[in-house]
N, CA and C of each residue as an Amber inpcrd file, in Angstrom:
protein
   444
 -17.8260000  -4.1120000  65.1670000 -19.4880000  -3.6850000  64.7590000
 -19.3900000  -4.8700000  63.9760000 -20.5810000  -5.3830000  63.4820000
 -20.8590000  -6.3410000  62.5820000 -20.6310000  -5.8310000  60.8940000
 -20.5680000  -6.8380000  59.8880000 -20.5340000  -6.1060000  58.8190000
 -21.9570000  -5.9500000  57.9790000 -21.6720000  -4.8980000  57.3780000
 -23.2250000  -4.4160000  56.8200000 -23.5210000  -5.2890000  55.2920000
 -24.5100000  -5.8290000  55.2740000 -24.8300000  -6.7990000  54.4670000
 -25.5540000  -5.7350000  53.2660000 -25.1610000  -5.5390000  51.8840000
 -25.5060000  -4.6340000  51.1920000 -25.7960000  -5.1620000  49.7150000
 -26.7130000  -5.0030000  49.3800000 -27.4330000  -5.4990000  47.9810000
 -27.2360000  -4.5300000  46.8470000 -26.6900000  -4.9970000  45.7180000
 -26.7260000  -4.1290000  44.4820000 -27.5690000  -4.5670000  43.8720000
 -28.5430000  -3.9000000  43.1270000 -29.9690000  -3.8030000  42.3080000
 -29.7970000  -3.1450000  41.1900000 -29.9290000  -3.6490000  39.9750000
 -30.0730000  -3.3430000  38.6940000 -31.2780000  -4.1270000  37.6800000
 -31.0120000  -3.4340000  36.7100000 -32.4400000  -4.4830000  35.8790000
 -31.9680000  -5.8270000  35.4110000 -30.5920000  -6.3140000  34.7290000
 -30.3820000  -7.4140000  34.3070000 -29.8530000  -8.4850000  35.3330000
 -28.8520000  -7.4310000  35.9840000 -27.8420000  -7.8310000  37.0370000
 -26.6800000  -8.7840000  36.1000000 -26.3700000  -7.9890000  34.9140000
 -25.5390000  -8.2230000  33.8740000 -24.4660000  -7.1750000  33.6840000
 -24.6430000  -5.9130000  34.5140000 -23.7210000  -4.9150000  34.1670000
 -23.3360000  -4.1500000  35.8220000 -24.3210000  -3.2910000  35.9690000
 -23.9740000  -2.4960000  36.9560000 -23.9390000  -3.1970000  38.3350000
 -24.9920000  -3.6530000  38.6030000 -24.9880000  -4.5160000  39.9440000
 -23.6300000  -5.6030000  40.2540000 -23.4130000  -6.0250000  39.0910000
 -22.0170000  -6.8370000  39.0970000 -21.1310000  -6.3730000  39.2690000
 -20.6310000  -5.2320000  38.7740000 -19.5020000  -4.6000000  38.9390000
 -19.6450000  -4.0190000  40.0980000 -20.6720000  -3.1940000  40.7340000
 -20.5820000  -2.7280000  42.1100000 -20.5140000  -3.6240000  43.1220000
 -20.9640000  -4.7880000  42.9270000 -20.8170000  -6.0620000  44.1090000
 -19.2730000  -6.4350000  43.7290000 -18.3880000  -6.5590000  42.8160000
 -17.2450000  -7.0140000  42.5600000 -16.4430000  -5.9080000  43.3930000
 -16.3750000  -4.4700000  43.1280000 -15.7960000  -3.2710000  43.7680000
 -15.6930000  -3.5780000  45.2750000 -17.2610000  -3.6910000  45.7210000
 -17.2340000  -3.8010000  47.2990000 -16.6830000  -4.8270000  47.7440000
 -16.8020000  -5.9560000  47.2930000 -16.0300000  -7.1810000  47.3610000
 -14.2410000  -6.9000000  47.5280000 -14.2930000  -6.4420000  46.6950000
 -12.4320000  -6.3410000  46.7370000 -11.6260000  -4.9780000  47.2640000
 -12.8110000  -3.9400000  47.8010000 -12.1730000  -2.7780000  48.5280000
 -12.9710000  -2.6790000  49.9920000 -14.0540000  -3.4220000  50.1920000
 -14.3750000  -3.4690000  51.6840000 -14.9400000  -4.3120000  52.1590000
 -14.1630000  -5.4690000  52.2430000 -14.3920000  -6.9400000  52.6470000
 -14.2730000  -6.3340000  54.3950000 -13.6120000  -5.5470000  54.4750000
 -13.8730000  -5.2600000  56.2720000 -14.9590000  -4.9230000  56.7780000
 -15.6030000  -4.2620000  56.0930000 -17.0350000  -3.4590000  56.1730000
 -18.3590000  -4.0420000  55.6820000 -18.2740000  -4.8610000  54.6920000
 -19.2580000  -5.3020000  53.6720000 -19.2090000  -6.4720000  53.0580000
 -20.4080000  -6.7200000  53.2770000 -20.9200000  -8.3260000  52.7620000
 -21.8590000  -7.9730000  51.6230000 -21.0900000  -8.1350000  50.0480000
 -21.8220000  -7.6700000  49.1270000 -22.7130000  -8.4960000  48.3440000
 -23.6500000  -8.3800000  47.8730000 -24.5970000  -9.0750000  47.1020000
 -25.0330000  -8.3560000  45.7630000 -25.5620000  -9.2330000  44.5340000
 -26.1290000  -8.2110000  43.7480000 -27.4350000  -9.2870000  43.2030000
 -28.1050000  -8.2440000  42.4250000 -29.4210000  -9.3370000  42.0220000
 -30.0300000  -8.1600000  40.8520000 -30.9630000  -8.5090000  39.9470000
 -31.5180000  -7.8320000  39.1500000 -33.0260000  -7.8700000  38.8670000
 -33.9360000  -7.0300000  38.7310000 -35.4380000  -6.9940000  38.7660000
 -35.9050000  -8.0770000  37.3360000 -35.0520000  -8.1500000  36.1940000
 -35.1180000  -9.0040000  35.2160000 -33.8800000  -9.8010000  34.8030000
 -33.4640000 -10.4500000  35.8100000 -31.9340000 -11.0500000  34.7660000
 -31.6420000 -11.2370000  33.6840000 -30.8530000 -11.1310000  33.3350000
 -30.4210000 -11.2080000  31.7820000 -29.5640000 -12.7380000  32.0130000
 -29.2820000 -13.4730000  30.7420000 -28.7850000 -14.4920000  30.7470000
 -27.4230000 -14.7840000  30.7490000 -26.3840000 -13.7660000  31.0390000
 -24.9350000 -13.8560000  31.2430000 -24.5760000 -12.3690000  31.3170000
 -23.5990000 -12.2800000  32.0400000 -22.7230000 -11.0850000  32.0490000
 -22.4130000 -10.7250000  30.7870000 -22.7850000  -9.5790000  30.7750000
 -22.2960000  -8.6800000  29.1010000 -20.5610000  -8.8760000  28.9040000
 -20.7740000  -8.8790000  27.9500000 -19.1670000  -9.2730000  27.4530000
 -18.2640000  -8.2950000  28.0740000 -18.9430000  -6.6690000  27.4440000
 -18.1380000  -5.3590000  27.9860000 -17.8630000  -4.9970000  29.4550000
 -18.6560000  -5.7970000  30.1230000 -18.5350000  -6.0270000  31.7550000
 -17.4920000  -6.6860000  31.9490000 -17.5970000  -7.9340000  31.4230000
 -16.5350000  -8.8830000  32.0940000 -15.1570000  -7.8130000  31.6790000
 -14.8330000  -7.6370000  30.2540000 -13.6550000  -7.0250000  29.8110000
 -13.4100000  -5.8150000  30.5070000 -14.4040000  -5.0560000  31.1280000
 -14.1420000  -3.5180000  31.4680000 -13.5160000  -4.1580000  33.0650000
 -14.2170000  -5.2000000  33.4440000 -13.7790000  -5.5210000  35.0200000
 -12.3420000  -6.0280000  35.0580000 -12.2020000  -7.0600000  34.1270000
 -10.7440000  -7.2240000  33.7960000  -9.6270000  -6.6830000  33.5810000
  -9.8630000  -5.2110000  32.9650000  -9.1170000  -4.3350000  33.1850000
  -8.6470000  -3.4740000  34.6940000  -9.3680000  -3.7040000  35.5300000
  -9.3350000  -3.3600000  36.9130000  -8.7700000  -4.4530000  37.6070000
  -8.6020000  -5.5730000  37.1850000  -8.0760000  -6.9150000  37.9720000
  -9.1320000  -7.7090000  38.6420000 -10.3230000  -7.5710000  38.1790000
 -11.2510000  -8.3580000  39.0870000 -12.2670000  -9.2550000  37.9240000
 -12.0620000 -10.5680000  37.9220000 -12.7360000 -11.4990000  37.0910000
 -14.1270000 -12.0350000  37.7470000 -14.6080000 -11.3540000  36.7820000
 -16.3510000 -12.0130000  36.9570000 -16.8630000 -13.2540000  36.2280000
 -15.9070000 -13.9700000  35.3840000 -16.3340000 -14.8560000  34.7320000
 -17.1750000 -16.0430000  35.5360000 -17.2160000 -16.1840000  36.6260000
 -17.7260000 -17.3510000  37.1400000 -18.9830000 -16.6710000  38.1530000
 -19.0670000 -15.5260000  37.8720000 -20.5120000 -14.6790000  38.1830000
 -21.5580000 -14.9620000  37.0240000 -22.8500000 -15.1110000  37.6300000
 -24.1190000 -15.1480000  36.5460000 -25.1200000 -14.0390000  37.1370000
 -26.4130000 -13.5320000  36.3520000 -27.2340000 -12.7170000  36.7000000
 -28.2410000 -13.6480000  37.6790000 -28.8930000 -13.0580000  38.7350000
 -29.6000000 -13.8250000  39.5970000 -30.6550000 -12.7670000  39.8310000
 -31.9030000 -13.1260000  40.1230000 -32.8910000 -12.5120000  40.6850000
 -32.8040000 -11.8960000  41.9130000 -34.0130000 -11.3190000  42.4910000
 -33.9580000 -10.8190000  43.9470000 -34.4270000 -12.1670000  44.6680000
 -35.6370000 -13.0180000  43.6220000 -36.0100000 -14.1760000  44.4580000
 -35.0820000 -15.1450000  44.7640000 -33.9950000 -15.1810000  43.6230000
 -32.9610000 -16.2430000  43.7510000 -32.2720000 -16.0110000  45.1780000
 -32.3560000 -14.7850000  45.6840000 -31.3750000 -14.7900000  47.0020000
 -31.9280000 -15.4230000  48.1040000 -33.2640000 -15.7680000  47.8300000
 -34.3090000 -16.1220000  48.8790000 -34.5270000 -15.4280000  50.1380000
 -34.4620000 -16.2080000  51.5450000 -34.5270000 -15.2370000  52.8460000
 -33.4050000 -14.3480000  53.1940000 -32.3880000 -14.1720000  52.3450000
 -31.1570000 -13.2770000  52.4990000 -31.7410000 -11.6340000  52.8120000
 -31.4220000 -11.5970000  54.2620000 -31.4370000 -10.2480000  54.7590000
 -30.2190000  -9.1410000  54.6440000 -30.7020000  -7.9950000  54.1670000
 -29.8740000  -7.0490000  54.0030000 -30.0450000  -5.8340000  54.8510000
 -28.7900000  -4.7990000  55.1210000 -28.9490000  -3.7710000  55.8780000
 -29.0480000  -2.8240000  54.7510000 -28.8480000  -2.8080000  53.4610000
 -28.7750000  -1.7510000  52.6570000 -29.3980000  -2.2770000  51.3760000
 -30.0770000  -1.8150000  50.3820000 -30.2050000  -2.0130000  48.9820000
 -29.9200000  -0.7610000  48.3860000 -28.8950000  -1.1000000  47.4400000
 -28.5430000   0.1100000  46.6180000 -29.0720000  -0.2000000  45.4100000
 -30.4420000   0.6100000  45.0070000 -31.2830000   0.6290000  43.5560000
 -30.5920000   1.2840000  42.5290000 -30.5680000   0.6920000  41.2980000
 -29.6730000   1.2770000  39.9680000 -30.5960000   1.2450000  39.1800000
 -31.7080000   0.7630000  39.3820000 -32.8580000   0.1650000  37.9810000
 -33.5340000   1.3960000  37.6060000 -33.6490000   2.1500000  38.5490000
 -34.8540000   3.1890000  38.0080000 -36.0810000   2.8020000  38.1900000
 -36.4800000   1.9280000  39.0200000 -37.5970000   1.2180000  39.3310000
 -37.6630000   1.1010000  40.5750000 -39.0000000   0.8100000  41.1730000
 -39.2400000   0.9560000  42.5010000 -38.8300000  -0.8630000  42.9520000
 -38.2700000  -1.3090000  43.9240000 -37.8430000  -2.5380000  44.3980000
 -39.1340000  -3.1860000  44.9380000 -39.0870000  -4.6080000  44.5890000
 -40.5140000  -5.4530000  45.0820000 -40.1700000  -5.2250000  46.8320000
 -41.4540000  -5.4920000  47.1340000 -42.0410000  -5.6320000  48.6450000
 -40.8620000  -6.8370000  49.0550000 -40.3270000  -6.7860000  50.4280000
 -39.5800000  -8.2250000  50.7000000 -38.5630000  -7.9020000  50.7550000
 -37.6730000  -6.6120000  50.1560000 -36.2550000  -6.7560000  50.0590000
 -35.6790000  -6.3850000  51.2250000 -36.4560000  -5.6620000  52.6250000
 -36.2460000  -5.9070000  53.9030000 -34.9560000  -4.9310000  54.3320000
 -34.7280000  -3.8340000  53.6270000 -33.7130000  -3.3830000  53.9370000
 -34.0690000  -1.8320000  53.5300000 -33.1330000  -0.7220000  54.3340000
 -32.8630000   0.8770000  53.7280000 -32.6750000   0.5690000  52.0950000
 -33.5490000   1.1890000  51.6030000 -33.1600000   1.3680000  49.7310000
 -32.4140000   2.7100000  49.6360000 -31.2130000   2.9290000  49.1270000
 -31.0300000   4.3820000  48.5430000 -31.0020000   3.7070000  46.8350000
 -31.1850000   5.0890000  46.1070000 -31.4130000   4.9980000  44.7280000
 -30.2130000   5.7850000  44.3810000 -29.4040000   4.9180000  43.2220000
 -28.1590000   5.5760000  42.8720000 -28.5640000   6.0030000  41.4670000
 -28.0690000   6.9000000  40.9400000 -28.6380000   7.1080000  39.3670000
 -27.3700000   7.0450000  38.6830000 -27.2550000   5.6290000  37.8880000
 -25.8920000   5.0570000  36.8800000 -26.6600000   5.0540000  35.6470000
 -26.4030000   4.8720000  34.6170000 -26.7800000   5.0150000  33.0420000
 -26.6880000   3.3840000  33.1690000 -27.5470000   2.8050000  32.6210000
 -27.1690000   1.3460000  31.9350000 -26.0510000   1.4660000  30.9820000
 -25.1830000   0.5540000  30.8450000 -23.7320000   0.4160000  30.2760000
 -24.2730000  -0.4770000  29.1000000 -25.4330000  -1.4240000  29.3140000
 -25.7370000  -2.3650000  28.2810000 -25.5880000  -2.4900000  26.9680000
 -25.9840000  -1.4870000  26.3950000 -25.9790000  -1.1060000  25.0840000
 -24.9710000   0.0750000  24.4880000 -24.1910000   0.5940000  25.6950000
 -23.4530000   1.6840000  24.9610000 -22.2080000   1.1000000  24.7120000
 -21.2360000   1.9980000  24.0160000 -20.1740000   1.9570000  23.1330000
 -19.1450000   1.6740000  24.2190000 -18.1010000   0.6250000  24.3170000
 -17.2200000  -0.1620000  25.1540000 -16.5300000   1.3710000  26.0940000
 -16.1700000   2.3620000  25.6750000 -15.5500000   3.5140000  26.5920000
 -16.5700000   3.9930000  27.3870000 -17.9770000   4.1420000  26.7840000
 -18.6880000   4.7720000  27.6230000 -18.9850000   3.5710000  28.7700000
 -18.7520000   2.2900000  28.5770000 -19.1440000   1.3980000  29.6720000
 -18.3170000   1.4340000  30.7060000 -17.0430000   1.7690000  30.1570000
 -15.8510000   1.9980000  31.1350000 -16.2250000   3.3350000  31.8530000
 -16.8630000   4.0840000  31.6470000 -17.1000000   5.6670000  32.1780000
 -18.2150000   5.3720000  33.3830000 -19.0250000   4.2930000  33.0830000
 -19.7310000   3.8400000  34.0120000 -19.0600000   2.5760000  34.8790000
 -18.3640000   1.7370000  34.8440000 -17.6360000   1.2210000  35.5700000
 -16.6510000   2.1590000  36.6420000 -16.0790000   3.1120000  36.1060000
 -15.2770000   4.1830000  36.9160000 -16.2750000   4.7680000  37.7610000
 -17.4690000   5.5290000  37.3830000 -18.3830000   5.6650000  38.2320000
 -18.7810000   5.1180000  39.3890000 -19.2020000   3.7430000  39.0620000
 -19.5350000   2.6970000  40.1240000 -18.4150000   2.2380000  40.8260000
 -17.2820000   2.6170000  40.5030000 -15.9960000   2.0790000  41.3650000
 -15.9700000   3.5590000  42.5480000 -16.1100000   4.8980000  41.8120000
 -16.1860000   6.2670000  42.9010000 -17.3850000   5.7240000  43.8710000
 -18.5930000   5.4990000  43.4210000 -19.7090000   5.3570000  44.6780000
 -19.4580000   4.5620000  45.4030000 -19.3330000   3.2420000  45.0750000
 -18.7430000   2.2180000  45.8560000 -17.6220000   2.6710000  46.9750000
 -16.7020000   3.0580000  46.6010000 -15.7680000   3.4190000  47.5710000
 -15.9640000   4.4170000  48.3820000 -16.9600000   5.5600000  48.0360000
 -17.6680000   6.3510000  48.8750000 -18.2750000   5.7600000  49.9270000
 -19.1640000   4.6010000  49.4640000 -20.1660000   3.8740000  50.4520000
 -19.3580000   3.2230000  51.4860000 -18.0130000   2.4040000  50.8990000
 -17.3420000   1.7290000  51.9030000 -16.5980000   2.8110000  52.8680000
 -15.9190000   3.9650000  52.6340000 -15.8570000   4.8770000  53.3060000
 -16.6790000   5.4070000  54.4630000 -17.6830000   5.4650000  54.0620000
 -18.9680000   5.9060000  55.3460000 -18.9620000   5.0470000  56.1050000
 -19.0950000   3.8170000  55.5680000 -19.4600000   2.4700000  56.1960000
 -18.0780000   2.4410000  57.5280000 -16.8330000   2.7610000  57.0880000
 -15.8600000   2.5230000  57.7030000 -15.8000000   3.9010000  58.9730000
 -16.3170000   4.7020000  58.5440000 -16.4010000   6.4280000  59.3170000
 -17.5790000   5.8850000  60.4440000 -18.8320000   5.2710000  60.1170000
 -20.0090000   4.7000000  61.1160000 -19.1410000   3.4720000  62.1910000
 -18.3640000   2.5460000  61.4610000 -17.8600000   1.7290000  62.5700000
 -16.8260000   2.4240000  63.5840000 -15.9910000   3.4660000  63.2090000
 -15.3540000   3.9300000  64.4060000 -15.7430000   4.9910000  65.2890000
 -17.4110000   5.1540000  64.9290000 -17.5930000   6.0230000  65.8510000
 -17.7860000   5.4260000  67.3050000 -17.3230000   5.8790000  68.2810000
 -17.4270000   5.7050000  69.6720000 -18.7950000   5.2910000  70.0530000
 -19.1650000   4.3750000  70.7490000 -20.4380000   4.0440000  71.2910000
 -20.9090000   5.1570000  72.3450000 -22.1100000   5.2340000  72.4360000
 -22.9920000   6.1820000  72.8290000 -22.6930000   5.9460000  74.8440000
 -22.1430000   7.0620000  75.4690000 -22.0700000   6.6180000  76.6620000
 -23.3810000   6.9010000  77.5990000 -23.2440000   6.2230000  78.6190000
 -24.1690000   6.5730000  79.9290000 -25.6860000   5.5560000  79.0970000
 -25.4820000   4.9440000  78.3140000 -26.7810000   4.1360000  77.7640000
 -26.4190000   2.6600000  78.6170000 -26.4500000   2.3130000  79.6330000
 -26.6340000   0.7240000  80.2490000 -25.0120000   0.8880000  80.6700000
 -24.1380000   1.5510000  80.5560000 -22.5420000   1.2840000  80.6040000
 -22.4520000   2.1070000  81.7690000 -21.5910000   1.2010000  82.7730000
 -21.3070000   2.0470000  83.9440000 -19.9080000   2.9830000  83.7850000
 -20.1390000   4.4270000  84.2580000 -18.9230000   5.4940000  84.3200000
 -18.2520000   5.2000000  85.5720000 -16.9280000   5.1590000  85.5520000
 -16.2510000   5.0230000  86.5320000 -15.5460000   6.4930000  86.7520000
 -15.8720000   6.7240000  87.7940000 -15.2170000   8.2800000  88.3270000
 -13.5970000   8.3920000  88.3810000 -13.0660000   9.4930000  87.9200000
 -11.6680000   9.5610000  87.9050000 -10.9290000  10.3370000  89.1890000
């Protein structure tokens, strides 16, 4: 089965969507091709996001905030929307909304709580995608069955 292309979206692409993309890349490379974007991209990744992800062994120092438009004509199977706003037309993917607090102005320990919430949510998504891959193909739809 082909890998699922998943876009994680938040407002600034400075915290939540960057963390979700990093977790998906680290834990689910067998089932997902992740990307992230923001509705109104910030100038850089939030320092607390860099620090919090370093604690998990994930380095985001080469990452930068991007807009959905920056992704060009990339097509996705799923868009995970954490922005709290409707996504613009043209995303071209099934959209699921995750209610995840924006940690950009929270204290560091609360930032880490959001990071841990995202880690769990991304892992749940990865496990769901793995389960979908393991489902056997439907029989009788164009395939020949051999009598026993």
